[in-house]
CSV table of C-alpha atoms and ligand atoms in Angstrom, one decimal:
chain,number,residue,atom,x,y,z
A,1,MET,CA,108.6,89.6,67.0
A,2,THR,CA,106.4,93.2,67.9
A,3,ALA,CA,106.4,95.3,64.9
A,4,ALA,CA,108.8,97.7,67.3
A,5,SER,CA,111.3,95.2,66.9
A,6,THR,CA,111.0,94.7,62.7
A,7,GLY,CA,111.3,98.4,62.7
A,8,THR,CA,108.0,99.4,62.0
A,9,PRO,CA,106.5,102.0,64.5
A,10,SER,CA,103.8,101.1,66.4
A,11,THR,CA,101.4,103.0,68.5
A,12,ALA,CA,100.8,100.6,70.8
A,13,LEU,CA,104.0,101.0,72.8
A,14,VAL,CA,103.8,102.5,76.2
A,15,LEU,CA,106.8,104.4,77.5
A,16,VAL,CA,106.9,104.6,81.5
A,17,ILE,CA,108.7,106.5,83.9
A,18,ASN,CA,109.5,106.2,87.3
A,19,CYS,CA,110.9,109.5,88.6
A,20,GLY,CA,112.9,109.1,92.0
A,21,SER,CA,114.7,112.9,93.6
A,22,SER,CA,117.3,112.3,91.7
A,23,SER,CA,116.4,109.9,89.2
A,24,MET,CA,114.8,108.7,86.2
A,25,LYS,CA,114.1,104.9,85.8
A,26,TYR,CA,112.3,103.8,82.2
A,27,GLN,CA,111.1,101.4,80.2
A,28,LEU,CA,109.5,100.7,76.7
A,29,VAL,CA,107.1,98.3,76.7
A,30,GLU,CA,104.4,96.7,74.6
A,31,PRO,CA,101.9,96.1,77.0
A,32,VAL,CA,100.1,93.6,75.5
A,33,SER,CA,103.5,91.2,74.7
A,34,ALA,CA,105.0,92.2,77.5
A,35,GLU,CA,108.1,92.9,75.2
A,36,VAL,CA,110.4,95.3,77.1
A,37,LEU,CA,111.9,97.1,74.0
A,38,ALA,CA,114.2,99.5,75.9
A,39,ALA,CA,115.0,100.2,79.2
A,40,GLY,CA,117.2,102.4,81.4
A,41,LEU,CA,118.0,103.9,84.5
A,42,VAL,CA,119.4,108.1,84.9
A,43,GLU,CA,121.0,108.4,88.2
A,44,ARG,CA,123.0,111.6,90.2
A,45,ILE,CA,120.8,114.2,88.4
A,46,GLY,CA,121.5,117.6,89.4
A,47,GLU,CA,124.8,116.5,91.4
A,48,GLU,CA,127.8,117.2,89.7
A,49,GLN,CA,128.6,113.6,87.8
A,50,GLY,CA,125.4,112.1,86.3
A,51,ARG,CA,125.0,108.5,84.6
A,52,ALA,CA,122.8,106.9,82.4
A,53,VAL,CA,122.5,103.1,81.5
A,54,HIS,CA,120.8,102.6,78.4
A,55,SER,CA,119.4,99.2,77.5
A,56,ALA,CA,117.8,98.2,73.8
A,57,GLY,CA,118.8,95.3,71.5
A,58,GLY,CA,120.7,93.2,74.0
A,59,GLN,CA,123.3,96.1,74.1
A,60,ASP,CA,123.9,98.5,76.9
A,61,ARG,CA,124.9,102.6,76.3
A,62,GLU,CA,126.2,104.5,78.8
A,63,PHE,CA,126.6,108.2,79.2
A,64,THR,CA,128.5,110.1,82.4
A,65,GLY,CA,128.1,113.9,83.0
A,66,PRO,CA,126.3,116.5,84.4
A,67,ILE,CA,122.6,115.8,84.4
A,68,ALA,CA,121.3,119.6,85.4
A,69,ASP,CA,117.3,118.5,86.4
A,70,HIS,CA,115.0,115.7,84.9
A,71,GLY,CA,114.1,118.1,81.8
A,72,ALA,CA,117.9,117.6,80.9
A,73,ALA,CA,117.4,113.8,81.8
A,74,LEU,CA,114.9,112.9,79.2
A,75,GLY,CA,116.9,115.0,76.6
A,76,ILE,CA,119.9,112.4,77.5
A,77,ILE,CA,117.3,109.2,77.4
A,78,ALA,CA,115.8,110.0,74.0
A,79,ASP,CA,119.7,110.9,72.6
A,80,LEU,CA,120.6,107.6,73.9
A,81,PHE,CA,117.2,106.4,71.9
A,82,ALA,CA,118.6,107.6,69.1
A,83,GLU,CA,122.5,106.4,69.1
A,84,SER,CA,120.8,102.7,69.7
A,85,GLY,CA,119.2,103.2,66.2
A,86,ARG,CA,115.9,103.2,67.3
A,87,PRO,CA,114.7,106.8,67.9
A,88,LEU,CA,111.9,108.0,70.9
A,89,ASP,CA,109.5,108.8,68.2
A,90,PRO,CA,106.6,110.4,69.9
A,91,ALA,CA,104.3,109.4,67.2
A,92,GLY,CA,105.0,105.4,68.2
A,93,LEU,CA,103.9,106.3,71.8
A,94,LEU,CA,100.3,105.2,72.5
A,95,ALA,CA,101.0,107.1,76.0
A,96,VAL,CA,103.2,107.8,78.9
A,97,GLY,CA,102.6,106.0,81.9
A,98,HIS,CA,104.0,107.8,85.2
A,99,ARG,CA,104.3,105.9,88.9
A,100,VAL,CA,103.7,108.5,91.2
A,101,VAL,CA,103.8,107.1,94.7
A,102,HIS,CA,101.2,109.3,96.7
A,103,GLY,CA,97.2,109.6,95.3
A,104,GLY,CA,96.4,110.6,98.8
A,105,ALA,CA,92.7,110.8,99.5
A,106,VAL,CA,92.3,112.0,96.0
A,107,PHE,CA,93.2,109.6,93.7
A,108,GLY,CA,92.5,106.1,93.0
A,109,ASP,CA,92.7,104.7,89.2
A,110,PRO,CA,94.9,105.6,87.0
A,111,VAL,CA,94.5,109.4,85.5
A,112,LEU,CA,95.1,111.2,82.2
A,113,VAL,CA,97.1,114.1,83.4
A,114,ASP,CA,96.2,117.5,82.8
A,115,ASP,CA,97.3,120.9,84.9
A,116,HIS,CA,94.3,120.0,87.6
A,117,VAL,CA,95.7,116.3,88.5
A,118,LEU,CA,99.4,117.9,88.0
A,119,GLY,CA,98.7,120.5,90.4
A,120,GLN,CA,96.7,118.0,92.9
A,121,ILE,CA,99.9,115.7,92.9
A,122,ARG,CA,101.9,118.6,93.9
A,123,GLU,CA,99.6,119.2,96.8
A,124,LEU,CA,99.9,115.4,98.0
A,125,ALA,CA,103.9,116.5,98.4
A,126,ALA,CA,103.3,116.9,102.2
A,127,LEU,CA,102.5,113.3,102.1
A,128,ALA,CA,105.1,112.5,100.1
A,129,PRO,CA,108.3,115.2,100.3
A,130,LEU,CA,110.7,112.7,98.6
A,131,HIS,CA,108.6,111.5,95.5
A,132,ASN,CA,105.6,113.1,94.6
A,133,PRO,CA,107.3,116.5,93.7
A,134,ALA,CA,109.8,114.3,91.4
A,135,ALA,CA,107.3,112.9,89.7
A,136,ALA,CA,105.4,115.5,89.1
A,137,THR,CA,108.3,117.1,87.6
A,138,GLY,CA,109.0,114.3,85.6
A,139,ILE,CA,105.2,114.6,84.4
A,140,GLU,CA,105.6,118.5,83.5
A,141,ARG,CA,109.1,117.9,81.3
A,142,ALA,CA,107.3,114.6,79.7
A,143,ARG,CA,104.3,116.7,78.2
A,144,GLU,CA,107.0,119.0,76.9
A,145,ALA,CA,109.1,116.3,75.4
A,146,PHE,CA,106.4,114.5,74.0
A,147,PRO,CA,103.2,117.1,73.1
A,148,GLY,CA,100.4,115.9,72.4
A,149,VAL,CA,101.5,112.2,74.1
A,150,PRO,CA,98.6,111.2,76.5
A,151,GLN,CA,100.6,111.4,80.1
A,152,VAL,CA,99.1,109.1,82.9
A,153,ALA,CA,99.7,108.8,86.6
A,154,VAL,CA,99.6,105.5,88.6
A,155,PHE,CA,99.0,105.3,91.9
A,156,ASP,CA,101.0,103.2,94.0
A,157,THR,CA,98.5,104.0,96.9
A,158,ALA,CA,95.5,102.8,94.5
A,159,PHE,CA,95.2,99.5,95.5
A,160,PHE,CA,94.9,100.5,99.0
A,161,ARG,CA,91.6,102.5,98.6
A,162,THR,CA,89.8,99.4,99.7
A,163,LEU,CA,91.2,98.6,103.0
A,164,PRO,CA,88.7,98.6,105.2
A,165,ALA,CA,88.0,101.8,107.7
A,166,ALA,CA,88.9,99.1,110.8
A,167,ALA,CA,92.1,98.4,108.8
A,168,HIS,CA,92.9,102.1,107.4
A,169,THR,CA,92.4,104.2,110.4
A,170,TYR,CA,94.9,105.1,113.1
A,171,ALA,CA,93.9,105.7,116.9
A,172,ILE,CA,94.4,108.9,117.3
A,173,ASP,CA,92.4,112.0,117.8
A,174,ALA,CA,89.8,111.5,114.5
A,175,GLN,CA,89.8,115.2,114.6
A,176,VAL,CA,93.4,115.8,113.8
A,177,ALA,CA,93.7,112.5,111.9
A,178,ALA,CA,90.8,113.9,109.6
A,179,GLU,CA,92.2,117.6,109.6
A,180,HIS,CA,95.6,116.4,108.3
A,181,GLN,CA,94.6,113.2,106.2
A,182,ILE,CA,96.1,111.2,108.6
A,183,ARG,CA,95.5,107.1,107.8
A,184,ARG,CA,97.0,104.1,106.3
A,185,TYR,CA,97.4,104.5,102.8
A,186,GLY,CA,99.8,101.7,101.9
A,187,PHE,CA,102.4,101.6,98.9
A,188,HIS,CA,103.5,99.1,96.2
A,189,GLY,CA,100.3,98.6,95.4
A,190,THR,CA,100.9,98.2,91.9
A,191,SER,CA,103.0,95.4,92.7
A,192,HIS,CA,100.9,93.3,95.0
A,193,GLN,CA,98.1,93.7,92.7
A,194,TYR,CA,99.7,92.6,90.0
A,195,VAL,CA,101.3,90.0,91.9
A,196,SER,CA,98.3,88.9,93.4
A,197,GLY,CA,96.2,89.1,89.6
A,198,GLN,CA,99.5,86.2,88.3
A,199,VAL,CA,99.0,84.0,91.3
A,200,ALA,CA,95.6,83.2,90.3
A,201,LEU,CA,96.5,83.0,86.7
A,202,ALA,CA,100.1,80.9,87.8
A,203,LEU,CA,97.4,78.3,89.8
A,204,GLY,CA,94.4,78.8,87.3
A,205,ARG,CA,92.0,79.6,89.4
A,206,ASP,CA,89.4,83.0,89.7
A,207,ILE,CA,91.0,85.6,91.6
A,208,THR,CA,87.7,86.2,93.6
A,209,ASP,CA,88.3,82.4,94.7
A,210,LEU,CA,91.7,83.7,96.5
A,211,ASP,CA,92.6,84.5,100.0
A,212,GLN,CA,96.2,85.6,99.4
A,213,ILE,CA,99.5,87.3,101.5
A,214,VAL,CA,101.4,88.9,99.3
A,215,LEU,CA,105.3,89.7,100.8
A,216,HIS,CA,106.7,92.7,98.8
A,217,LEU,CA,110.5,92.3,100.1
A,218,GLY,CA,112.8,94.1,97.7
A,219,ASN,CA,114.5,97.5,99.1
A,220,GLY,CA,111.5,98.9,100.5
A,221,ALA,CA,109.0,96.4,101.4
A,222,SER,CA,105.7,95.6,102.4
A,223,ALA,CA,103.1,92.9,102.8
A,224,SER,CA,99.1,92.6,102.0
A,225,ALA,CA,96.5,90.3,102.9
A,226,VAL,CA,94.3,90.1,99.6
A,227,ALA,CA,90.6,88.7,99.7
A,228,GLY,CA,88.9,87.7,96.6
A,229,GLY,CA,91.4,90.1,94.4
A,230,ILE,CA,90.7,93.1,97.1
A,231,ALA,CA,93.4,94.1,99.4
A,232,VAL,CA,92.5,94.1,102.9
A,233,GLU,CA,95.5,95.0,104.8
A,234,THR,CA,99.2,96.4,104.6
A,235,SER,CA,102.2,96.3,106.6
A,236,MET,CA,103.2,100.3,105.1
A,237,GLY,CA,100.7,103.5,106.1
A,238,LEU,CA,100.8,107.0,105.8
A,239,THR,CA,104.1,107.1,104.8
A,240,PRO,CA,106.1,104.1,103.2
A,241,LEU,CA,107.8,104.2,106.9
A,242,GLU,CA,105.8,101.7,108.1
A,243,GLY,CA,105.7,98.0,108.7
A,244,LEU,CA,108.9,95.8,107.7
A,245,VAL,CA,112.4,96.1,108.1
A,246,MET,CA,113.8,97.6,104.6
A,247,GLY,CA,117.5,98.9,103.1
A,248,THR,CA,117.0,101.9,105.1
A,249,ARG,CA,113.8,102.1,106.8
A,250,SER,CA,113.0,100.8,110.4
A,251,GLY,CA,109.5,99.6,109.1
A,252,ASP,CA,107.4,99.5,113.2
A,253,VAL,CA,109.0,101.1,116.1
A,254,ASP,CA,107.2,102.2,119.0
A,255,PRO,CA,106.6,105.7,118.4
A,256,GLY,CA,107.6,107.0,121.8
A,257,VAL,CA,111.3,106.2,120.5
A,258,LEU,CA,110.7,109.4,118.5
A,259,PHE,CA,109.9,111.8,121.6
A,260,TYR,CA,112.4,109.9,123.9
A,261,LEU,CA,115.7,110.7,121.0
A,262,ALA,CA,114.2,114.4,120.8
A,263,ARG,CA,114.3,114.6,124.9
A,264,VAL,CA,117.4,112.7,125.5
A,265,ALA,CA,119.2,113.3,121.9
A,266,GLY,CA,117.7,116.7,120.9
A,267,LEU,CA,117.0,115.2,117.5
A,268,ASP,CA,114.6,117.7,115.3
A,269,THR,CA,112.4,116.3,112.5
A,270,ASP,CA,114.7,115.9,110.1
A,271,GLY,CA,117.0,114.3,112.4
A,272,LEU,CA,114.4,111.7,113.3
A,273,ASP,CA,113.1,111.7,109.4
A,274,THR,CA,116.6,110.8,108.6
A,275,LEU,CA,117.2,108.5,111.4
A,276,LEU,CA,114.4,106.0,110.7
A,277,ASN,CA,114.2,106.4,106.8
A,278,ARG,CA,117.9,106.6,106.0
A,279,ARG,CA,120.2,105.1,108.7
A,280,SER,CA,117.8,102.4,110.2
A,281,GLY,CA,116.3,99.0,108.6
A,282,LEU,CA,119.3,96.7,107.3
A,283,LEU,CA,122.0,99.1,107.1
A,284,GLY,CA,121.1,100.5,110.5
A,285,LEU,CA,121.7,96.6,112.2
A,286,ALA,CA,123.8,95.6,109.8
A,287,GLY,CA,126.2,98.2,108.3
A,288,VAL,CA,124.8,97.4,104.7
A,289,ASN,CA,121.8,98.0,103.2
A,290,ASP,CA,122.0,95.4,100.4
A,291,PHE,CA,120.7,91.9,101.3
A,292,ARG,CA,123.6,90.2,99.1
A,293,ASP,CA,126.3,91.9,101.6
A,294,VAL,CA,124.1,91.2,104.8
A,295,GLN,CA,123.7,87.6,103.6
A,296,THR,CA,127.9,87.5,103.0
A,297,ARG,CA,128.7,89.4,105.9
A,298,MET,CA,126.5,86.6,108.0
A,299,ASP,CA,127.6,83.4,106.3
A,300,ALA,CA,131.5,84.9,107.3
A,301,GLY,CA,130.4,84.6,110.7
A,302,ASN,CA,129.4,88.6,111.3
A,303,ASP,CA,127.0,88.6,114.5
A,304,ALA,CA,125.6,92.0,113.8
A,305,ALA,CA,124.7,90.7,110.1
A,306,ARG,CA,122.9,87.9,111.6
A,307,LEU,CA,120.6,89.8,113.9
A,308,ALA,CA,119.8,91.7,110.8
A,309,PHE,CA,119.2,89.1,109.0
A,310,ASP,CA,116.9,87.2,111.8
A,311,VAL,CA,115.3,90.7,113.0
A,312,TYR,CA,114.0,91.1,108.9
A,313,CYS,CA,112.8,87.7,109.1
A,314,HIS,CA,110.9,87.5,112.6
A,315,ARG,CA,108.8,90.9,111.4
A,316,VAL,CA,107.6,89.5,107.8
A,317,ARG,CA,106.8,86.3,109.8
A,318,LYS,CA,104.8,88.2,112.4
A,319,TYR,CA,102.6,90.1,109.2
A,320,VAL,CA,102.5,86.8,108.1
A,321,GLY,CA,100.6,85.3,111.0
A,322,ALA,CA,98.7,88.2,111.5
A,323,TYR,CA,97.3,88.4,108.0
A,324,LEU,CA,96.4,84.6,109.0
A,325,ALA,CA,94.6,86.0,111.4
A,326,VAL,CA,92.8,88.5,109.2
A,327,LEU,CA,91.8,86.9,106.5
A,328,GLY,CA,90.8,83.6,108.3
A,329,GLY,CA,93.3,81.5,106.8
A,330,ALA,CA,94.9,82.0,103.5
A,331,ASP,CA,94.8,80.1,100.4
A,332,VAL,CA,98.4,81.3,99.0
A,333,ILE,CA,101.3,83.2,100.4
A,334,THR,CA,103.6,84.5,98.1
A,335,PHE,CA,107.0,86.4,97.9
A,336,THR,CA,108.0,88.8,95.3
A,337,ALA,CA,110.8,92.1,94.8
A,338,GLY,CA,114.6,91.5,94.6
A,339,VAL,CA,114.5,89.8,98.5
A,340,GLY,CA,111.1,87.7,97.7
A,341,GLU,CA,112.4,86.5,94.8
A,342,ASN,CA,116.0,85.7,95.1
A,343,ALA,CA,116.8,84.7,98.9
A,344,PRO,CA,115.9,81.1,99.4
A,345,ALA,CA,116.8,81.4,103.0
A,346,VAL,CA,114.5,84.2,103.9
A,347,ARG,CA,111.8,82.1,102.7
A,348,ALA,CA,112.3,79.3,104.9
A,349,ALA,CA,113.4,81.3,107.7
A,350,VAL,CA,109.9,83.8,107.5
A,351,LEU,CA,107.9,80.0,107.0
A,352,ALA,CA,110.1,77.4,108.9
A,353,GLY,CA,107.8,75.5,111.5
A,354,LEU,CA,104.2,76.5,110.2
A,355,GLU,CA,103.1,72.7,109.5
A,356,ARG,CA,100.3,73.5,112.0
A,357,LEU,CA,99.1,76.0,110.2
A,358,GLY,CA,99.4,74.3,107.0
A,359,ILE,CA,102.0,76.2,105.9
A,360,GLU,CA,105.4,73.8,104.2
A,361,ILE,CA,107.9,74.6,102.4
A,362,ASP,CA,109.8,71.7,100.0
A,363,ALA,CA,113.5,72.7,100.2
A,364,GLU,CA,114.4,71.6,97.2
A,365,ARG,CA,111.7,73.5,95.2
A,366,ASN,CA,112.8,76.7,97.3
A,367,ALA,CA,116.0,76.4,95.9
A,368,VAL,CA,115.3,76.6,92.6
A,369,ARG,CA,116.1,79.8,90.6
A,370,SER,CA,113.7,80.9,88.1
A,371,LYS,CA,112.3,83.8,86.7
A,372,GLU,CA,109.0,82.0,86.3
A,373,PRO,CA,106.2,82.2,88.9
A,374,ARG,CA,106.9,78.7,90.6
A,375,VAL,CA,104.9,76.7,93.5
A,376,ILE,CA,107.6,76.3,96.8
A,377,SER,CA,105.3,74.2,99.2
A,378,THR,CA,105.0,70.6,99.4
A,379,ASP,CA,102.2,68.8,97.9
A,380,ALA,CA,100.4,68.1,101.4
A,381,SER,CA,101.0,72.0,102.6
A,382,THR,CA,97.6,73.3,102.5
A,383,VAL,CA,98.3,76.8,101.7
A,384,THR,CA,100.3,76.8,98.6
A,385,VAL,CA,103.7,78.8,98.9
A,386,MET,CA,104.6,81.0,95.7
A,387,VAL,CA,107.8,83.0,94.1
A,388,VAL,CA,106.1,85.5,91.4
A,389,PRO,CA,108.6,88.1,89.8
A,390,THR,CA,107.1,91.4,90.1
A,391,ASN,CA,106.7,93.9,87.0
A,392,GLU,CA,105.7,96.8,88.3
A,393,GLU,CA,106.2,98.9,84.7
A,394,LEU,CA,104.3,96.5,83.0
A,395,ALA,CA,101.4,96.8,85.0
A,396,ILE,CA,101.9,100.4,84.9
A,397,ALA,CA,101.8,99.9,80.9
A,398,ARG,CA,99.2,98.1,81.0
A,399,ALA,CA,97.1,100.4,83.1
A,400,THR,CA,98.3,102.9,81.1
A,401,ALA,CA,97.1,101.8,77.8
A,402,GLN,CA,93.9,100.3,79.2
A,403,LEU,CA,93.2,104.2,80.6
A,404,VAL,CA,93.9,105.8,77.0
A,405,GLN,CA,92.3,103.1,74.8
A,406,GLN,CA,89.1,103.3,76.3
A,407,GLY,CA,88.4,106.7,76.8
B,501,LIG,P1,114.1,95.4,94.8
B,501,LIG,O1,114.0,97.0,95.4
B,501,LIG,O2,112.9,94.7,94.0
B,501,LIG,O3,115.2,95.5,92.9
B,501,LIG,O4,115.4,94.7,95.5
B,501,LIG,C1,116.6,95.0,95.6
B,501,LIG,C2,116.7,94.2,96.9
B,501,LIG,O5,116.7,92.7,96.3
B,501,LIG,C3,118.3,94.4,97.2
B,501,LIG,O6,118.4,94.5,99.1
B,501,LIG,C4,119.2,93.3,97.0
B,501,LIG,O7,120.3,92.9,97.5
B,501,LIG,C5,118.0,92.2,97.1
B,501,LIG,N1,118.6,91.1,95.8
B,501,LIG,C6,118.5,91.2,94.9
B,501,LIG,N2,119.1,89.7,94.2
B,501,LIG,C7,119.4,89.0,95.3
B,501,LIG,C8,119.5,87.5,95.5
B,501,LIG,N3,120.5,87.1,94.5
B,501,LIG,N4,120.1,87.3,97.2
B,501,LIG,C9,119.8,88.3,97.6
B,501,LIG,N5,118.5,89.3,97.6
B,501,LIG,C10,119.0,89.9,96.8
């Protein structure tokens, strides 16, 4: 039991905040033990009717009503902490760790936030218009709410700063690319880094000895190739639109589709953005973006849902093949995030028939439901296939604590 759960204030706690444009997810985490003391989600910030759900000590508390902005959301979170009998005391916080989607070419490792850093995060808004302004606002409000508590920004792009030039460079006019910072940045880095580390721990291997493919299949989805703990390829690019099929995002399409639609359908930039980011992917193909709904429809014989499932799995499989070549063969392939952790049918479809490449899934192991890291390949498989739950909040809490304590 930690000091906090006995009611004694602990200064080792990290509040992790993940701001979206109209949402704020948070967790109060003890970074060493990984204990989550409270977690919650505030949604529909700025809309007529907002909602917050707070879980602590096995109990859920809810708020509904207007939530004007991210500052108001923090106030409601503080109220919910107080109602749950465990007020959020700034004196008990080691730091607040913020997930920031885009670090651009500026940020790699986590940084302590000051006015200059905040300005730079805002300047990167052009590269991540939905995400970075929200993160900056969240940081600003958290600085006001918790004066004197260090605020740390942890970037989703950081793990992919090591991509070799051949992997991160787009073959477009080099001057245009340089002028506008156009390159592949990659996202979900916190998850890919955490999961590849957990794989090494679970297998009792040194991470520097492992070539890994990590498949983060959640509402957003991305694949990475990690050689000896260093990221060498990933499927997302300048923005989180490239690569795999996602809930509402198309992933890879021929860029020619955009010019064609602009010409024949008169779509402007916003129309194209909305089409590919919000109306495509599983939603565009099957009419629903939640993978469980796709599977329910598919099981009921719906052809569009079947096609969505097939396109989704085919795309992941294609990336697995590509990354096997990039790495010159892999030791481990790992599934993570909502779909990767919970959909055995996807894992089976993605890796079916790859015995010639040394990849063989064990049907019984694949069917097991568990929150623990586990191997789902056969003993004969030369490539180990695993399911490893991701935990981005814990990874952010640990990175935050490390930065603050070493400073
Ligand atoms: P995440 O972004 O990691 O929270 O993942 C969200 C996605 O995981 C959604 O598309 C969910 O439908 C999917 N998901 C969660 N649980 C399951 C499940 N039991 N079977 C299939 N998909 C699931």
